[in-house]
Short mmCIF file of C-alpha atoms in Angstrom, two decimals:
data_model
loop_
_atom_site.label_atom_id
_atom_site.label_comp_id
_atom_site.label_asym_id
_atom_site.label_seq_id
_atom_site.Cartn_x
_atom_site.Cartn_y
_atom_site.Cartn_z
CA MET A 1 20.58 18.97 46.65
CA SER A 2 22.41 21.91 45.09
CA LEU A 3 22.10 20.22 41.69
CA LEU A 4 18.35 19.83 42.19
CA ILE A 5 17.99 23.49 43.14
CA SER A 6 20.07 24.54 40.13
CA CYS A 7 17.98 22.43 37.76
CA SER A 8 14.75 23.75 39.25
CA ALA A 9 15.94 27.33 38.88
CA SER A 10 16.96 26.73 35.29
CA PHE A 11 13.60 25.11 34.54
CA GLY A 12 11.81 28.07 36.09
CA GLN A 13 13.78 30.56 34.03
CA ALA A 14 13.12 28.61 30.83
CA ALA A 15 9.41 28.35 31.61
CA ALA A 16 9.20 32.08 32.26
CA HIS A 17 11.09 32.74 29.03
CA ASP A 18 8.68 30.56 27.04
CA ALA A 19 5.59 31.97 28.75
CA GLU A 20 6.62 35.51 27.88
CA ALA A 21 6.87 34.59 24.20
CA GLN A 22 3.36 33.14 23.88
CA PRO A 23 1.26 34.48 20.99
CA LEU A 24 -1.79 36.56 21.87
CA LEU A 25 -4.83 37.29 19.72
CA THR A 26 -6.01 40.88 20.25
CA ASP A 27 -9.22 42.45 18.96
CA VAL A 28 -8.39 45.53 16.89
CA GLY A 29 -11.89 46.45 15.76
CA GLY A 30 -14.01 43.39 15.00
CA TYR A 31 -11.15 41.09 14.07
CA ARG A 32 -8.00 39.87 15.81
CA LEU A 33 -4.29 40.26 15.22
CA ASN A 34 -1.80 37.73 16.53
CA SER A 35 1.38 39.03 18.15
CA ILE A 36 4.18 38.15 20.52
CA LEU A 37 5.33 40.79 22.99
CA ILE A 38 8.67 40.39 24.76
CA GLN A 39 9.23 42.95 27.49
CA ALA A 40 12.53 44.74 28.00
CA GLY A 41 14.86 43.34 30.63
CA GLY A 42 17.51 44.67 32.93
CA LYS A 43 19.86 45.60 30.09
CA LYS A 44 17.34 47.88 28.42
CA ASP A 45 19.05 50.48 26.24
CA LEU A 46 16.59 50.83 23.35
CA PRO A 47 13.02 52.08 22.95
CA PRO A 48 10.27 49.62 21.96
CA ILE A 49 10.73 48.00 18.55
CA VAL A 50 7.91 46.76 16.30
CA PHE A 51 8.74 44.25 13.56
CA ILE A 52 6.60 44.03 10.41
CA HIS A 53 7.24 41.01 8.21
CA GLY A 54 7.13 40.86 4.44
CA ALA A 55 5.03 38.87 1.97
CA SER A 56 4.47 35.12 2.25
CA THR A 57 5.63 34.82 5.85
CA THR A 58 4.67 35.42 9.50
CA LEU A 59 5.98 37.00 12.70
CA TYR A 60 8.32 34.05 13.16
CA ASP A 61 10.47 35.32 10.29
CA PRO A 62 11.70 38.53 12.02
CA MET A 63 11.51 36.78 15.37
CA LEU A 64 14.06 34.18 14.29
CA SER A 65 16.35 36.88 12.95
CA PHE A 66 16.14 39.50 15.68
CA ARG A 67 14.90 38.08 18.97
CA GLU A 68 18.09 36.49 20.26
CA ARG A 69 20.20 39.54 19.45
CA LEU A 70 17.80 42.13 20.90
CA GLU A 71 15.96 40.39 23.72
CA GLY A 72 16.23 42.36 26.95
CA ARG A 73 17.45 45.53 25.26
CA GLY A 74 13.98 46.88 24.57
CA THR A 75 10.36 45.80 24.38
CA LEU A 76 9.93 43.77 21.18
CA LEU A 77 6.61 43.34 19.37
CA PHE A 78 6.38 40.76 16.58
CA ILE A 79 3.13 40.86 14.59
CA ASP A 80 1.34 38.59 12.17
CA ARG A 81 0.03 41.06 9.60
CA PRO A 82 -3.72 40.82 8.80
CA GLY A 83 -4.42 37.62 6.91
CA HIS A 84 -1.04 36.08 7.75
CA GLY A 85 -0.04 33.55 10.39
CA ARG A 86 -2.79 33.37 13.00
CA SER A 87 -4.16 36.88 12.37
CA ASP A 88 -7.63 37.40 10.91
CA ALA A 89 -7.72 39.09 7.52
CA GLY A 90 -10.26 41.69 8.60
CA GLY A 91 -12.10 43.77 6.01
CA ARG A 92 -11.25 44.69 2.43
CA GLU A 93 -9.27 47.67 3.68
CA ASN A 94 -6.59 45.30 4.92
CA VAL A 95 -5.50 44.43 1.40
CA SER A 96 -3.94 47.91 1.50
CA PRO A 97 -0.95 48.95 3.64
CA ASP A 98 -3.13 51.79 4.97
CA GLY A 99 -5.61 49.39 6.54
CA GLN A 100 -2.84 47.25 7.97
CA ALA A 101 -1.07 50.30 9.39
CA ASP A 102 -4.28 51.35 11.15
CA ALA A 103 -4.67 47.84 12.59
CA ILE A 104 -1.07 47.77 13.83
CA SER A 105 -1.47 51.21 15.38
CA THR A 106 -4.47 49.94 17.34
CA LEU A 107 -2.58 46.79 18.34
CA MET A 108 0.35 48.87 19.61
CA GLU A 109 -2.01 50.82 21.87
CA LYS A 110 -3.64 47.67 23.20
CA ARG A 111 -0.25 46.09 23.84
CA GLY A 112 0.94 49.14 25.76
CA ILE A 113 3.32 50.60 23.18
CA GLY A 114 2.84 54.32 22.66
CA GLY A 115 5.67 54.81 20.20
CA ALA A 116 8.37 52.58 18.74
CA ILE A 117 11.09 52.10 16.20
CA ILE A 118 9.40 50.37 13.26
CA VAL A 119 11.37 47.73 11.36
CA GLY A 120 9.76 46.71 8.09
CA HIS A 121 11.13 44.18 5.61
CA SER A 122 10.02 44.13 1.96
CA PHE A 123 6.19 44.48 1.90
CA GLY A 124 6.48 45.33 5.59
CA GLY A 125 8.29 48.48 4.49
CA ALA A 126 5.08 49.71 2.85
CA ILE A 127 3.21 49.26 6.14
CA ALA A 128 6.02 51.04 8.00
CA ALA A 129 5.71 53.97 5.59
CA ALA A 130 1.93 54.00 5.98
CA LEU A 131 2.31 54.01 9.77
CA ALA A 132 4.66 56.98 9.60
CA ILE A 133 2.23 58.90 7.39
CA ARG A 134 -1.03 57.99 9.13
CA HIS A 135 0.15 57.60 12.74
CA PRO A 136 3.34 59.66 13.12
CA ASP A 137 2.95 59.74 16.90
CA LYS A 138 3.51 55.96 16.95
CA VAL A 139 6.79 56.11 15.02
CA ARG A 140 10.04 57.06 16.78
CA GLY A 141 12.23 55.89 13.94
CA ILE A 142 12.11 53.61 10.90
CA VAL A 143 14.47 50.97 9.58
CA PHE A 144 13.48 49.92 6.07
CA LEU A 145 14.98 46.60 5.00
CA SER A 146 14.79 45.93 1.23
CA PRO A 147 11.50 47.86 1.10
CA ALA A 148 8.79 47.61 -1.57
CA VAL A 149 7.23 51.09 -1.55
CA TYR A 150 6.88 52.41 -5.14
CA PRO A 151 4.85 51.48 -8.22
CA TRP A 152 6.48 49.32 -10.85
CA SER A 153 5.65 48.52 -14.47
CA SER A 154 6.52 44.83 -14.75
CA GLY A 155 4.24 42.01 -13.64
CA VAL A 156 4.50 39.85 -10.55
CA ALA A 157 4.80 36.06 -10.36
CA TRP A 158 2.13 34.20 -12.37
CA TYR A 159 0.89 32.28 -9.34
CA TYR A 160 0.04 35.53 -7.52
CA ASP A 161 -1.94 36.67 -10.56
CA ALA A 162 -3.78 33.34 -10.62
CA ALA A 163 -4.53 33.39 -6.89
CA SER A 164 -5.86 36.96 -6.92
CA ALA A 165 -8.37 36.31 -9.74
CA PRO A 166 -11.95 37.00 -8.56
CA VAL A 167 -13.44 33.49 -8.88
CA ALA A 168 -10.81 31.10 -10.21
CA GLY A 169 -8.34 32.41 -7.62
CA ALA A 170 -10.14 30.67 -4.77
CA LEU A 171 -10.02 27.33 -6.59
CA PHE A 172 -6.38 27.79 -7.56
CA SER A 173 -5.43 28.66 -3.96
CA ALA A 174 -7.33 25.70 -2.54
CA PHE A 175 -6.33 22.92 -4.94
CA ILE A 176 -3.14 23.92 -6.73
CA VAL A 177 -1.16 26.01 -4.23
CA PRO A 178 -0.76 23.52 -1.31
CA PRO A 179 0.79 20.62 -3.27
CA LEU A 180 2.74 22.95 -5.57
CA GLY A 181 3.97 24.97 -2.58
CA LEU A 182 5.23 21.87 -0.79
CA LEU A 183 7.30 20.95 -3.83
CA ALA A 184 8.60 24.46 -4.48
CA ILE A 185 9.13 26.03 -1.05
CA ASN A 186 12.81 25.17 -0.67
CA ARG A 187 13.60 26.41 -4.17
CA ALA A 188 11.55 29.58 -3.55
CA THR A 189 13.39 30.19 -0.28
CA LYS A 190 16.76 29.94 -2.02
CA ALA A 191 15.57 32.39 -4.67
CA VAL A 192 14.51 34.95 -2.07
CA PHE A 193 17.89 34.74 -0.31
CA ALA A 194 20.02 34.56 -3.49
CA PRO A 195 22.89 35.04 -3.98
CA ASN A 196 23.21 34.46 -0.24
CA GLN A 197 22.30 31.27 1.57
CA PRO A 198 19.33 30.80 3.92
CA PRO A 199 20.15 29.69 7.47
CA ALA A 200 19.79 26.02 8.32
CA GLY A 201 16.24 25.05 9.19
CA TYR A 202 14.80 28.36 8.00
CA VAL A 203 11.57 26.93 6.55
CA GLU A 204 10.77 24.93 9.68
CA LYS A 205 11.81 27.56 12.23
CA THR A 206 9.84 30.37 10.59
CA LYS A 207 6.78 28.14 9.99
CA ALA A 208 6.96 29.17 6.35
CA LEU A 209 4.48 26.52 5.24
CA GLN A 210 1.71 28.60 6.81
CA ALA A 211 2.01 30.87 3.76
CA ILE A 212 0.67 28.19 1.39
CA ARG A 213 -2.60 27.71 3.25
CA PRO A 214 -5.34 28.67 0.75
CA GLN A 215 -6.75 31.72 2.54
CA ALA A 216 -3.34 33.08 3.50
CA PHE A 217 -1.93 32.59 0.01
CA ARG A 218 -4.90 34.29 -1.65
CA HIS A 219 -4.82 37.22 0.78
CA ASN A 220 -1.09 37.60 0.15
CA ALA A 221 -1.68 37.55 -3.63
CA ARG A 222 -4.33 40.26 -3.35
CA GLU A 223 -1.99 42.43 -1.28
CA ILE A 224 0.77 42.18 -3.84
CA ALA A 225 -1.64 42.82 -6.73
CA ALA A 226 -2.83 46.03 -5.02
CA LEU A 227 0.55 47.31 -3.81
CA SER A 228 1.70 49.13 -6.93
CA ASP A 229 -1.52 51.14 -7.25
CA TRP A 230 -1.40 51.98 -3.54
CA ALA A 231 2.18 53.19 -3.93
CA LYS A 232 1.25 55.57 -6.76
CA VAL A 233 -0.73 57.61 -4.22
CA ALA A 234 1.23 56.93 -1.04
CA ALA A 235 4.62 57.84 -2.53
CA LYS A 236 3.50 61.46 -2.78
CA GLN A 237 3.33 61.54 1.03
CA TYR A 238 6.79 60.12 1.82
CA ARG A 239 8.31 63.59 1.89
CA TYR A 240 6.23 64.31 4.99
CA ILE A 241 7.82 61.52 7.03
CA LYS A 242 9.76 63.15 9.87
CA ALA A 243 10.99 60.15 11.86
CA PRO A 244 14.72 59.28 11.73
CA THR A 245 15.06 56.83 8.85
CA ILE A 246 17.65 54.32 7.66
CA ILE A 247 17.20 52.23 4.52
CA ILE A 248 19.24 49.07 3.91
CA THR A 249 19.19 47.26 0.59
CA GLY A 250 21.33 44.92 -1.49
CA ASP A 251 22.60 45.65 -4.97
CA THR A 252 21.83 42.09 -6.13
CA ASP A 253 18.24 42.02 -4.88
CA LYS A 254 16.22 40.33 -7.65
CA ILE A 255 12.93 40.37 -5.72
CA VAL A 256 12.55 44.12 -5.05
CA SER A 257 14.56 46.48 -7.23
CA PRO A 258 16.84 48.70 -5.11
CA ASP A 259 16.77 51.35 -7.84
CA ILE A 260 12.98 51.58 -8.04
CA HIS A 261 12.40 51.38 -4.30
CA ALA A 262 15.24 51.95 -1.79
CA ARG A 263 17.18 54.59 -3.72
CA HIS A 264 14.01 56.47 -4.59
CA LEU A 265 12.79 56.34 -0.97
CA ALA A 266 16.08 57.78 0.27
CA ARG A 267 15.56 60.78 -1.99
CA ASP A 268 11.97 61.32 -0.88
CA ILE A 269 12.26 61.08 2.93
CA PRO A 270 14.08 64.15 4.30
CA GLY A 271 17.30 63.18 6.09
CA ALA A 272 16.97 59.47 5.31
CA ARG A 273 20.20 57.50 5.12
CA LEU A 274 20.65 54.82 2.47
CA ILE A 275 23.07 51.92 2.79
CA VAL A 276 23.53 49.73 -0.27
CA VAL A 277 25.40 46.49 0.44
CA HIS A 278 27.30 44.84 -2.40
CA ASN A 279 26.36 41.22 -3.19
CA LEU A 280 23.41 41.29 -0.79
CA GLY A 281 20.12 39.81 -1.99
CA HIS A 282 16.61 40.40 -0.69
CA LYS A 283 16.94 39.04 2.85
CA SER A 284 18.81 41.92 4.42
CA ASP A 285 17.01 41.14 7.68
CA TYR A 286 19.04 37.92 7.92
CA ILE A 287 22.20 38.29 5.87
CA ALA A 288 22.86 41.84 7.15
CA ASN A 289 21.29 41.28 10.56
CA ASP A 290 24.11 42.94 12.50
CA LEU A 291 23.90 45.98 10.22
CA ALA A 292 20.12 46.13 10.69
CA ILE A 293 20.56 46.08 14.47
CA ALA A 294 23.14 48.85 14.20
CA ALA A 295 20.60 50.84 12.19
CA ILE A 296 18.05 50.36 14.98
CA GLU A 297 20.63 51.65 17.44
CA ARG A 298 21.39 54.62 15.21
CA VAL A 299 17.78 55.78 14.86
CA ALA A 300 17.52 55.37 18.63
CA GLY A 301 20.26 58.00 18.95
CA ARG A 302 23.36 55.90 19.56
CA LYS A 303 26.62 56.48 17.71
CA VAL A 304 27.30 53.61 15.35
CA ASP A 305 29.70 53.20 12.42
CA LEU A 306 27.15 52.04 9.86
CA LEU A 307 29.48 52.24 6.89
CA GLY A 308 32.12 50.23 8.68
CA MET A 309 29.54 47.57 9.52
CA ALA A 310 28.28 47.55 5.93
CA ARG A 311 31.80 46.96 4.64
CA ALA A 312 32.19 44.09 7.12
CA VAL A 313 29.00 42.49 5.78
CA GLU A 314 30.27 42.90 2.22
CA LYS A 315 33.53 41.20 3.12
CA ARG A 316 31.66 38.31 4.75
CA ILE A 317 29.38 37.70 1.76
CA ALA A 318 31.81 38.63 -1.02
CA ASN A 319 32.02 35.05 -2.34
CA ASP A 320 28.33 34.20 -2.04
CA CYS A 321 26.77 33.03 -5.30
CA SER A 322 23.59 31.33 -6.41
CA ASP A 323 23.66 27.62 -7.14
#
């Protein structure tokens, strides 16, 4: 009998855990954003935290990296950005980080979050910056992880250029991207993590194949094509960001240049702290996950030895190299 009661209790706890993590589509002004809200538990010691994913992915990317380590410590909101995952693309304004920041601000209100620490990885860093500029009351602190926030002169990948073309882009996204993406996704994942290694089962657990659906891929390509021009204007406003800010980047990031983006951002945001990790690639949200969590704690006001943690990460990944 005691075994039966124990099993029933465990099943009930697991069911409650799963029910709490169900995605919800929320109208944010004529279109819907998908999100998962996980309420703080009894060990709450952090304010709400909003996670904004990067390009070519969904909310399951930061959720896989951060949920287990932070669940219960604060209310966690994981969001599919407009046009990604299960979220609607919305209007043309959502190609820009400004439009996406406005949508996320509305979603935060509707999900009961007045203000939060914003964690943005890569392209998500641009939305985090836009949130801080356009909705400063919603931002209690920012953790930028390998952010893409400034204009650059070089091109982007050829397949993004092809997918963003006005007419041919729709055909390319519909007929070329899905089969090509299936063949290339593992190689592309390794390139994004390089010189570090992706965790086992990363593609499956983060539902990464959603990114090669025609509409999602084309929306993503349009975002990336528009980002540099957006940054030319937005970068002039970074000096007005007042929220406590920590920026984490890797010195071997081949996807987003730390010199063009992270180092520049640290100079522009008053009081921002920059941490550059040796031999870290683009996926600081995974490879330097413990450092990122420490940064969240720091902007929340807790005393944390960030440099000591950064050196520990460097020691752990010192021998990482690309295949």
